[in-house]
JSON list of C-alpha atoms in Angstrom, two decimals:
[
{"chain": "A", "resi": 1, "resn": "ALA", "atom": "CA", "xyz": [45.48, 31.00, -53.91]},
{"chain": "A", "resi": 2, "resn": "LEU", "atom": "CA", "xyz": [46.60, 31.24, -50.28]},
{"chain": "A", "resi": 3, "resn": "VAL", "atom": "CA", "xyz": [47.60, 27.57, -50.24]},
{"chain": "A", "resi": 4, "resn": "ALA", "atom": "CA", "xyz": [49.55, 27.96, -53.49]},
{"chain": "A", "resi": 5, "resn": "ARG", "atom": "CA", "xyz": [51.37, 31.02, -52.12]},
{"chain": "A", "resi": 6, "resn": "ALA", "atom": "CA", "xyz": [52.26, 29.18, -48.90]},
{"chain": "A", "resi": 7, "resn": "ARG", "atom": "CA", "xyz": [53.69, 26.28, -50.89]},
{"chain": "A", "resi": 8, "resn": "ALA", "atom": "CA", "xyz": [55.74, 28.65, -53.06]},
{"chain": "A", "resi": 9, "resn": "ARG", "atom": "CA", "xyz": [57.18, 30.43, -50.01]},
{"chain": "A", "resi": 10, "resn": "THR", "atom": "CA", "xyz": [58.07, 27.31, -48.03]},
{"chain": "A", "resi": 11, "resn": "PRO", "atom": "CA", "xyz": [61.34, 26.44, -49.84]},
{"chain": "A", "resi": 12, "resn": "ALA", "atom": "CA", "xyz": [62.61, 30.01, -49.47]},
{"chain": "A", "resi": 13, "resn": "ALA", "atom": "CA", "xyz": [61.69, 30.04, -45.78]},
{"chain": "A", "resi": 14, "resn": "THR", "atom": "CA", "xyz": [63.44, 26.72, -45.25]},
{"chain": "A", "resi": 15, "resn": "THR", "atom": "CA", "xyz": [66.58, 27.95, -47.03]},
{"chain": "A", "resi": 16, "resn": "ALA", "atom": "CA", "xyz": [66.64, 31.09, -44.88]},
{"chain": "A", "resi": 17, "resn": "ARG", "atom": "CA", "xyz": [66.27, 28.96, -41.76]},
{"chain": "A", "resi": 18, "resn": "LEU", "atom": "CA", "xyz": [69.14, 26.73, -42.85]},
{"chain": "A", "resi": 19, "resn": "ALA", "atom": "CA", "xyz": [71.35, 29.78, -43.41]},
{"chain": "A", "resi": 20, "resn": "GLU", "atom": "CA", "xyz": [70.46, 31.15, -39.98]},
{"chain": "A", "resi": 21, "resn": "LEU", "atom": "CA", "xyz": [71.30, 27.87, -38.27]},
{"chain": "A", "resi": 22, "resn": "GLN", "atom": "CA", "xyz": [74.51, 27.42, -40.25]},
{"chain": "A", "resi": 23, "resn": "ALA", "atom": "CA", "xyz": [75.72, 30.86, -39.12]},
{"chain": "A", "resi": 24, "resn": "ARG", "atom": "CA", "xyz": [75.56, 29.80, -35.46]},
{"chain": "A", "resi": 25, "resn": "ILE", "atom": "CA", "xyz": [78.44, 27.34, -35.73]},
{"chain": "A", "resi": 26, "resn": "ARG", "atom": "CA", "xyz": [81.03, 28.38, -33.17]},
{"chain": "A", "resi": 27, "resn": "PRO", "atom": "CA", "xyz": [84.09, 30.08, -34.71]},
{"chain": "A", "resi": 28, "resn": "HIS", "atom": "CA", "xyz": [86.34, 29.96, -31.63]},
{"chain": "A", "resi": 29, "resn": "PHE", "atom": "CA", "xyz": [88.51, 27.17, -33.07]},
{"chain": "A", "resi": 30, "resn": "LEU", "atom": "CA", "xyz": [89.67, 29.71, -35.68]},
{"chain": "A", "resi": 31, "resn": "PHE", "atom": "CA", "xyz": [91.57, 31.65, -33.04]},
{"chain": "A", "resi": 32, "resn": "ASN", "atom": "CA", "xyz": [93.03, 28.51, -31.46]},
{"chain": "A", "resi": 33, "resn": "THR", "atom": "CA", "xyz": [94.19, 27.32, -34.88]},
{"chain": "A", "resi": 34, "resn": "LEU", "atom": "CA", "xyz": [95.80, 30.63, -35.79]},
{"chain": "A", "resi": 35, "resn": "ASN", "atom": "CA", "xyz": [97.62, 30.71, -32.46]},
{"chain": "A", "resi": 36, "resn": "SER", "atom": "CA", "xyz": [98.88, 27.17, -33.04]},
{"chain": "A", "resi": 37, "resn": "ALA", "atom": "CA", "xyz": [100.06, 28.10, -36.55]},
{"chain": "A", "resi": 38, "resn": "ILE", "atom": "CA", "xyz": [101.87, 31.20, -35.27]},
{"chain": "A", "resi": 39, "resn": "ALA", "atom": "CA", "xyz": [103.67, 29.07, -32.69]},
{"chain": "A", "resi": 40, "resn": "LEU", "atom": "CA", "xyz": [104.78, 26.62, -35.40]},
{"chain": "A", "resi": 41, "resn": "VAL", "atom": "CA", "xyz": [105.87, 29.09, -38.10]},
{"chain": "A", "resi": 42, "resn": "ARG", "atom": "CA", "xyz": [109.52, 29.26, -37.03]},
{"chain": "A", "resi": 43, "resn": "THR", "atom": "CA", "xyz": [110.07, 25.78, -35.61]},
{"chain": "A", "resi": 44, "resn": "GLU", "atom": "CA", "xyz": [107.85, 23.65, -37.89]},
{"chain": "A", "resi": 45, "resn": "PRO", "atom": "CA", "xyz": [106.97, 25.71, -40.99]},
{"chain": "A", "resi": 46, "resn": "ALA", "atom": "CA", "xyz": [105.71, 22.70, -42.98]},
{"chain": "A", "resi": 47, "resn": "GLN", "atom": "CA", "xyz": [103.35, 21.74, -40.16]},
{"chain": "A", "resi": 48, "resn": "ALA", "atom": "CA", "xyz": [102.16, 25.35, -39.88]},
{"chain": "A", "resi": 49, "resn": "GLU", "atom": "CA", "xyz": [101.43, 25.36, -43.63]},
{"chain": "A", "resi": 50, "resn": "ALA", "atom": "CA", "xyz": [99.46, 22.09, -43.39]},
{"chain": "A", "resi": 51, "resn": "LEU", "atom": "CA", "xyz": [97.52, 23.50, -40.45]},
{"chain": "A", "resi": 52, "resn": "LEU", "atom": "CA", "xyz": [96.51, 26.60, -42.42]},
{"chain": "A", "resi": 53, "resn": "GLU", "atom": "CA", "xyz": [95.55, 24.49, -45.44]},
{"chain": "A", "resi": 54, "resn": "ASP", "atom": "CA", "xyz": [93.22, 22.43, -43.23]},
{"chain": "A", "resi": 55, "resn": "LEU", "atom": "CA", "xyz": [91.75, 25.63, -41.80]},
{"chain": "A", "resi": 56, "resn": "SER", "atom": "CA", "xyz": [91.23, 27.04, -45.30]},
{"chain": "A", "resi": 57, "resn": "ASP", "atom": "CA", "xyz": [89.38, 23.89, -46.34]},
{"chain": "A", "resi": 58, "resn": "LEU", "atom": "CA", "xyz": [87.12, 24.10, -43.29]},
{"chain": "A", "resi": 59, "resn": "PHE", "atom": "CA", "xyz": [86.16, 27.67, -44.11]},
{"chain": "A", "resi": 60, "resn": "ARG", "atom": "CA", "xyz": [85.59, 26.87, -47.77]},
{"chain": "A", "resi": 61, "resn": "HIS", "atom": "CA", "xyz": [83.01, 24.30, -46.71]},
{"chain": "A", "resi": 62, "resn": "ALA", "atom": "CA", "xyz": [81.48, 26.66, -44.14]},
{"chain": "A", "resi": 63, "resn": "LEU", "atom": "CA", "xyz": [80.86, 29.18, -46.93]},
{"chain": "A", "resi": 64, "resn": "MET", "atom": "CA", "xyz": [79.11, 26.70, -49.23]},
{"chain": "A", "resi": 65, "resn": "ALA", "atom": "CA", "xyz": [75.66, 27.62, -50.49]},
{"chain": "A", "resi": 66, "resn": "GLN", "atom": "CA", "xyz": [73.43, 27.02, -47.50]},
{"chain": "A", "resi": 67, "resn": "ASP", "atom": "CA", "xyz": [70.74, 25.15, -49.43]},
{"chain": "A", "resi": 68, "resn": "GLU", "atom": "CA", "xyz": [73.13, 22.49, -50.72]},
{"chain": "A", "resi": 69, "resn": "ALA", "atom": "CA", "xyz": [73.45, 19.06, -49.17]},
{"chain": "A", "resi": 70, "resn": "THR", "atom": "CA", "xyz": [76.72, 17.17, -49.00]},
{"chain": "A", "resi": 71, "resn": "THR", "atom": "CA", "xyz": [77.68, 13.52, -48.51]},
{"chain": "A", "resi": 72, "resn": "LEU", "atom": "CA", "xyz": [78.65, 11.69, -45.37]},
{"chain": "A", "resi": 73, "resn": "GLY", "atom": "CA", "xyz": [81.98, 10.83, -46.98]},
{"chain": "A", "resi": 74, "resn": "ALA", "atom": "CA", "xyz": [82.76, 14.52, -47.53]},
{"chain": "A", "resi": 75, "resn": "GLU", "atom": "CA", "xyz": [81.72, 15.35, -43.95]},
{"chain": "A", "resi": 76, "resn": "ILE", "atom": "CA", "xyz": [84.00, 12.63, -42.59]},
{"chain": "A", "resi": 77, "resn": "ALA", "atom": "CA", "xyz": [86.93, 14.03, -44.62]},
{"chain": "A", "resi": 78, "resn": "LEU", "atom": "CA", "xyz": [86.21, 17.48, -43.21]},
{"chain": "A", "resi": 79, "resn": "ALA", "atom": "CA", "xyz": [86.01, 16.14, -39.64]},
{"chain": "A", "resi": 80, "resn": "GLN", "atom": "CA", "xyz": [89.37, 14.46, -40.19]},
{"chain": "A", "resi": 81, "resn": "ARG", "atom": "CA", "xyz": [90.86, 17.82, -41.20]},
{"chain": "A", "resi": 82, "resn": "TYR", "atom": "CA", "xyz": [89.36, 19.45, -38.13]},
{"chain": "A", "resi": 83, "resn": "LEU", "atom": "CA", "xyz": [90.79, 16.80, -35.83]},
{"chain": "A", "resi": 84, "resn": "ALA", "atom": "CA", "xyz": [94.19, 17.09, -37.53]},
{"chain": "A", "resi": 85, "resn": "ILE", "atom": "CA", "xyz": [94.13, 20.74, -36.43]},
{"chain": "A", "resi": 86, "resn": "GLU", "atom": "CA", "xyz": [93.14, 19.81, -32.88]},
{"chain": "A", "resi": 87, "resn": "GLN", "atom": "CA", "xyz": [95.77, 17.06, -32.77]},
{"chain": "A", "resi": 88, "resn": "VAL", "atom": "CA", "xyz": [98.44, 19.74, -33.11]},
{"chain": "A", "resi": 89, "resn": "ARG", "atom": "CA", "xyz": [97.00, 21.54, -30.07]},
{"chain": "A", "resi": 90, "resn": "PHE", "atom": "CA", "xyz": [96.47, 18.53, -27.82]},
{"chain": "A", "resi": 91, "resn": "GLY", "atom": "CA", "xyz": [99.11, 16.08, -28.99]},
{"chain": "A", "resi": 92, "resn": "GLU", "atom": "CA", "xyz": [98.89, 12.72, -27.18]},
{"chain": "A", "resi": 93, "resn": "ARG", "atom": "CA", "xyz": [96.03, 13.98, -25.00]},
{"chain": "A", "resi": 94, "resn": "LEU", "atom": "CA", "xyz": [93.68, 13.53, -27.98]},
{"chain": "A", "resi": 95, "resn": "ARG", "atom": "CA", "xyz": [93.29, 9.89, -28.98]},
{"chain": "A", "resi": 96, "resn": "VAL", "atom": "CA", "xyz": [91.05, 9.37, -32.02]},
{"chain": "A", "resi": 97, "resn": "GLN", "atom": "CA", "xyz": [89.59, 6.15, -33.41]},
{"chain": "A", "resi": 98, "resn": "TRP", "atom": "CA", "xyz": [87.84, 5.93, -36.80]},
{"chain": "A", "resi": 99, "resn": "LEU", "atom": "CA", "xyz": [85.52, 3.01, -37.59]},
{"chain": "A", "resi": 100, "resn": "LEU", "atom": "CA", "xyz": [84.20, 3.83, -41.05]},
{"chain": "A", "resi": 101, "resn": "ASP", "atom": "CA", "xyz": [81.94, 1.93, -43.43]},
{"chain": "A", "resi": 102, "resn": "PRO", "atom": "CA", "xyz": [82.50, 3.17, -47.02]},
{"chain": "A", "resi": 103, "resn": "SER", "atom": "CA", "xyz": [79.07, 1.86, -48.08]},
{"chain": "A", "resi": 104, "resn": "ALA", "atom": "CA", "xyz": [77.47, 4.62, -45.95]},
{"chain": "A", "resi": 105, "resn": "ASP", "atom": "CA", "xyz": [79.47, 7.45, -47.57]},
{"chain": "A", "resi": 106, "resn": "GLY", "atom": "CA", "xyz": [76.74, 8.41, -50.04]},
{"chain": "A", "resi": 107, "resn": "ALA", "atom": "CA", "xyz": [74.17, 9.43, -47.41]},
{"chain": "A", "resi": 108, "resn": "ARG", "atom": "CA", "xyz": [73.13, 13.10, -47.76]},
{"chain": "A", "resi": 109, "resn": "LEU", "atom": "CA", "xyz": [73.28, 15.57, -44.90]},
{"chain": "A", "resi": 110, "resn": "PRO", "atom": "CA", "xyz": [73.57, 19.35, -44.40]},
{"chain": "A", "resi": 111, "resn": "PRO", "atom": "CA", "xyz": [77.05, 20.86, -44.88]},
{"chain": "A", "resi": 112, "resn": "LEU", "atom": "CA", "xyz": [79.21, 21.10, -41.76]},
{"chain": "A", "resi": 113, "resn": "LEU", "atom": "CA", "xyz": [76.89, 18.93, -39.68]},
{"chain": "A", "resi": 114, "resn": "LEU", "atom": "CA", "xyz": [79.51, 16.64, -38.12]},
{"chain": "A", "resi": 115, "resn": "GLN", "atom": "CA", "xyz": [82.19, 19.24, -37.35]},
{"chain": "A", "resi": 116, "resn": "PRO", "atom": "CA", "xyz": [80.23, 20.98, -34.55]},
{"chain": "A", "resi": 117, "resn": "LEU", "atom": "CA", "xyz": [79.57, 17.58, -32.94]},
{"chain": "A", "resi": 118, "resn": "VAL", "atom": "CA", "xyz": [83.24, 16.62, -33.10]},
{"chain": "A", "resi": 119, "resn": "GLU", "atom": "CA", "xyz": [84.15, 20.07, -31.79]},
{"chain": "A", "resi": 120, "resn": "ASN", "atom": "CA", "xyz": [81.71, 19.58, -28.91]},
{"chain": "A", "resi": 121, "resn": "ALA", "atom": "CA", "xyz": [83.35, 16.26, -28.07]},
{"chain": "A", "resi": 122, "resn": "VAL", "atom": "CA", "xyz": [86.79, 17.89, -27.93]},
{"chain": "A", "resi": 123, "resn": "LEU", "atom": "CA", "xyz": [85.55, 20.93, -26.01]},
{"chain": "A", "resi": 124, "resn": "HIS", "atom": "CA", "xyz": [83.62, 19.03, -23.33]},
{"chain": "A", "resi": 125, "resn": "GLY", "atom": "CA", "xyz": [85.37, 15.66, -23.24]},
{"chain": "A", "resi": 126, "resn": "ILE", "atom": "CA", "xyz": [89.04, 16.14, -24.08]},
{"chain": "A", "resi": 127, "resn": "GLU", "atom": "CA", "xyz": [90.06, 19.73, -23.31]},
{"chain": "A", "resi": 128, "resn": "PRO", "atom": "CA", "xyz": [88.93, 19.86, -19.63]},
{"chain": "A", "resi": 129, "resn": "ASN", "atom": "CA", "xyz": [90.49, 16.46, -18.81]},
{"chain": "A", "resi": 130, "resn": "ARG", "atom": "CA", "xyz": [94.05, 16.81, -17.51]},
{"chain": "A", "resi": 131, "resn": "THR", "atom": "CA", "xyz": [95.01, 13.45, -18.99]},
{"chain": "A", "resi": 132, "resn": "GLY", "atom": "CA", "xyz": [93.07, 13.95, -22.22]},
{"chain": "A", "resi": 133, "resn": "GLY", "atom": "CA", "xyz": [90.63, 11.40, -23.54]},
{"chain": "A", "resi": 134, "resn": "LYS", "atom": "CA", "xyz": [89.37, 9.26, -26.38]},
{"chain": "A", "resi": 135, "resn": "LEU", "atom": "CA", "xyz": [87.12, 10.14, -29.29]},
{"chain": "A", "resi": 136, "resn": "ARG", "atom": "CA", "xyz": [85.55, 7.52, -31.55]},
{"chain": "A", "resi": 137, "resn": "ILE", "atom": "CA", "xyz": [83.73, 8.28, -34.81]},
{"chain": "A", "resi": 138, "resn": "SER", "atom": "CA", "xyz": [81.95, 5.39, -36.49]},
{"chain": "A", "resi": 139, "resn": "THR", "atom": "CA", "xyz": [79.70, 5.03, -39.53]},
{"chain": "A", "resi": 140, "resn": "ARG", "atom": "CA", "xyz": [77.84, 1.99, -40.81]},
{"chain": "A", "resi": 141, "resn": "ARG", "atom": "CA", "xyz": [75.17, 1.17, -43.29]},
{"chain": "A", "resi": 142, "resn": "LYS", "atom": "CA", "xyz": [72.14, -0.67, -41.93]},
{"chain": "A", "resi": 143, "resn": "GLY", "atom": "CA", "xyz": [69.83, -1.57, -44.78]},
{"chain": "A", "resi": 144, "resn": "ALA", "atom": "CA", "xyz": [68.68, 1.65, -46.42]},
{"chain": "A", "resi": 145, "resn": "ARG", "atom": "CA", "xyz": [69.93, 3.80, -43.52]},
{"chain": "A", "resi": 146, "resn": "ALA", "atom": "CA", "xyz": [73.26, 5.21, -42.40]},
{"chain": "A", "resi": 147, "resn": "VAL", "atom": "CA", "xyz": [74.14, 5.27, -38.70]},
{"chain": "A", "resi": 148, "resn": "ILE", "atom": "CA", "xyz": [76.71, 7.75, -37.40]},
{"chain": "A", "resi": 149, "resn": "SER", "atom": "CA", "xyz": [78.06, 7.62, -33.83]},
{"chain": "A", "resi": 150, "resn": "ILE", "atom": "CA", "xyz": [80.37, 10.12, -32.14]},
{"chain": "A", "resi": 151, "resn": "THR", "atom": "CA", "xyz": [81.51, 8.94, -28.70]},
{"chain": "A", "resi": 152, "resn": "ASN", "atom": "CA", "xyz": [83.88, 10.69, -26.30]},
{"chain": "A", "resi": 153, "resn": "THR", "atom": "CA", "xyz": [85.13, 10.05, -22.81]},
{"chain": "A", "resi": 154, "resn": "LEU", "atom": "CA", "xyz": [84.12, 12.52, -20.10]},
{"chain": "A", "resi": 155, "resn": "PRO", "atom": "CA", "xyz": [86.37, 14.02, -17.40]},
{"chain": "A", "resi": 156, "resn": "PRO", "atom": "CA", "xyz": [86.31, 11.88, -14.24]},
{"chain": "A", "resi": 157, "resn": "GLU", "atom": "CA", "xyz": [83.87, 12.63, -11.45]},
{"chain": "A", "resi": 158, "resn": "GLY", "atom": "CA", "xyz": [85.10, 15.42, -9.21]},
{"chain": "A", "resi": 159, "resn": "GLN", "atom": "CA", "xyz": [86.98, 17.14, -12.02]},
{"chain": "A", "resi": 160, "resn": "ALA", "atom": "CA", "xyz": [85.42, 20.35, -13.32]},
{"chain": "A", "resi": 161, "resn": "ARG", "atom": "CA", "xyz": [83.37, 19.93, -16.48]},
{"chain": "A", "resi": 162, "resn": "PRO", "atom": "CA", "xyz": [82.49, 22.93, -18.65]},
{"chain": "A", "resi": 163, "resn": "GLY", "atom": "CA", "xyz": [78.79, 23.60, -18.89]},
{"chain": "A", "resi": 164, "resn": "GLY", "atom": "CA", "xyz": [77.11, 23.91, -22.26]},
{"chain": "A", "resi": 165, "resn": "HIS", "atom": "CA", "xyz": [73.90, 25.48, -23.44]},
{"chain": "A", "resi": 166, "resn": "GLY", "atom": "CA", "xyz": [73.09, 22.84, -26.05]},
{"chain": "A", "resi": 167, "resn": "ILE", "atom": "CA", "xyz": [73.24, 25.37, -28.90]},
{"chain": "A", "resi": 168, "resn": "ALA", "atom": "CA", "xyz": [75.39, 23.19, -31.17]},
{"chain": "A", "resi": 169, "resn": "LEU", "atom": "CA", "xyz": [73.20, 20.14, -30.54]},
{"chain": "A", "resi": 170, "resn": "ALA", "atom": "CA", "xyz": [70.00, 22.11, -31.18]},
{"chain": "A", "resi": 171, "resn": "ASN", "atom": "CA", "xyz": [71.59, 23.50, -34.35]},
{"chain": "A", "resi": 172, "resn": "VAL", "atom": "CA", "xyz": [72.42, 20.05, -35.68]},
{"chain": "A", "resi": 173, "resn": "ARG", "atom": "CA", "xyz": [69.04, 18.62, -34.73]},
{"chain": "A", "resi": 174, "resn": "ALA", "atom": "CA", "xyz": [67.20, 21.47, -36.48]},
{"chain": "A", "resi": 175, "resn": "ARG", "atom": "CA", "xyz": [69.25, 21.31, -39.68]},
{"chain": "A", "resi": 176, "resn": "LEU", "atom": "CA", "xyz": [68.87, 17.53, -39.85]},
{"chain": "A", "resi": 177, "resn": "ALA", "atom": "CA", "xyz": [65.08, 17.89, -39.47]},
{"chain": "A", "resi": 178, "resn": "LEU", "atom": "CA", "xyz": [64.93, 20.54, -42.20]},
{"chain": "A", "resi": 179, "resn": "LEU", "atom": "CA", "xyz": [66.69, 18.24, -44.68]},
{"chain": "A", "resi": 180, "resn": "HIS", "atom": "CA", "xyz": [65.22, 14.85, -43.78]},
{"chain": "A", "resi": 181, "resn": "ASP", "atom": "CA", "xyz": [62.15, 15.65, -41.63]},
{"chain": "A", "resi": 182, "resn": "VAL", "atom": "CA", "xyz": [61.14, 12.55, -39.63]},
{"chain": "A", "resi": 183, "resn": "GLN", "atom": "CA", "xyz": [63.52, 10.30, -41.60]},
{"chain": "A", "resi": 184, "resn": "GLY", "atom": "CA", "xyz": [66.47, 11.84, -39.77]},
{"chain": "A", "resi": 185, "resn": "GLU", "atom": "CA", "xyz": [66.96, 10.72, -36.15]},
{"chain": "A", "resi": 186, "resn": "PHE", "atom": "CA", "xyz": [69.18, 12.36, -33.55]},
{"chain": "A", "resi": 187, "resn": "HIS", "atom": "CA", "xyz": [69.84, 10.93, -30.07]},
{"chain": "A", "resi": 188, "resn": "THR", "atom": "CA", "xyz": [72.32, 11.58, -27.24]},
{"chain": "A", "resi": 189, "resn": "LYS", "atom": "CA", "xyz": [73.13, 9.56, -24.15]},
{"chain": "A", "resi": 190, "resn": "VAL", "atom": "CA", "xyz": [75.59, 9.40, -21.26]},
{"chain": "A", "resi": 191, "resn": "LYS", "atom": "CA", "xyz": [76.64, 5.99, -19.96]},
{"chain": "A", "resi": 192, "resn": "ASN", "atom": "CA", "xyz": [79.66, 4.64, -18.08]},
{"chain": "A", "resi": 193, "resn": "GLY", "atom": "CA", "xyz": [81.65, 7.85, -18.42]},
{"chain": "A", "resi": 194, "resn": "LEU", "atom": "CA", "xyz": [80.98, 8.14, -22.16]},
{"chain": "A", "resi": 195, "resn": "TYR", "atom": "CA", "xyz": [78.93, 10.69, -24.06]},
{"chain": "A", "resi": 196, "resn": "GLN", "atom": "CA", "xyz": [77.47, 9.57, -27.38]},
{"chain": "A", "resi": 197, "resn": "VAL", "atom": "CA", "xyz": [75.68, 11.29, -30.23]},
{"chain": "A", "resi": 198, "resn": "ARG", "atom": "CA", "xyz": [73.90, 8.99, -32.68]},
{"chain": "A", "resi": 199, "resn": "ILE", "atom": "CA", "xyz": [72.45, 10.07, -36.01]},
{"chain": "A", "resi": 200, "resn": "THR", "atom": "CA", "xyz": [70.40, 7.90, -38.36]},
{"chain": "A", "resi": 201, "resn": "LEU", "atom": "CA", "xyz": [69.46, 9.10, -41.84]},
{"chain": "A", "resi": 202, "resn": "PRO", "atom": "CA", "xyz": [68.47, 7.69, -45.24]},
{"chain": "A", "resi": 203, "resn": "CYS", "atom": "CA", "xyz": [71.17, 6.39, -47.57]}
]
């Protein structure tokens, strides 16, 4: 009876944990986006409207049912909306490259998993660099697995770099493990002035 009760409670406990982790996604970009939209209202009203539409779509996805999974293709589209918002803020300082494999789009992952990673890349790699930097997002299918890489340049040595507490990375790692257990892999590395996050998950 105790074993049966534990099995019955596990899905609910997992769902609650997913909701808790989802709620930790940083909301500070909301204020940056609203400030950018306010600045554009009079001079570029169409651009301000597009900016707010992108923001609305981001929040719609953030408020999805926490126990639902989404597809890699949908997450990429959301990350593109997020970076469109940031492009308005940073202009030519933010240089983005997409290398996407459509055959990997069907892989399942928790909602809003990529956005915090892309946000991290902008926050720690692009924003503190006076000359800006590059951000590359790539996906590819490798057999029965999808491989996602997010790579950003880092500010040069000697230039101040903002410290992080690893909360966003721990959040993503935990949510990935809850959905895919050991089948989901999450790795980070720093090499030659580049920071890379690499995720592997079942297709």
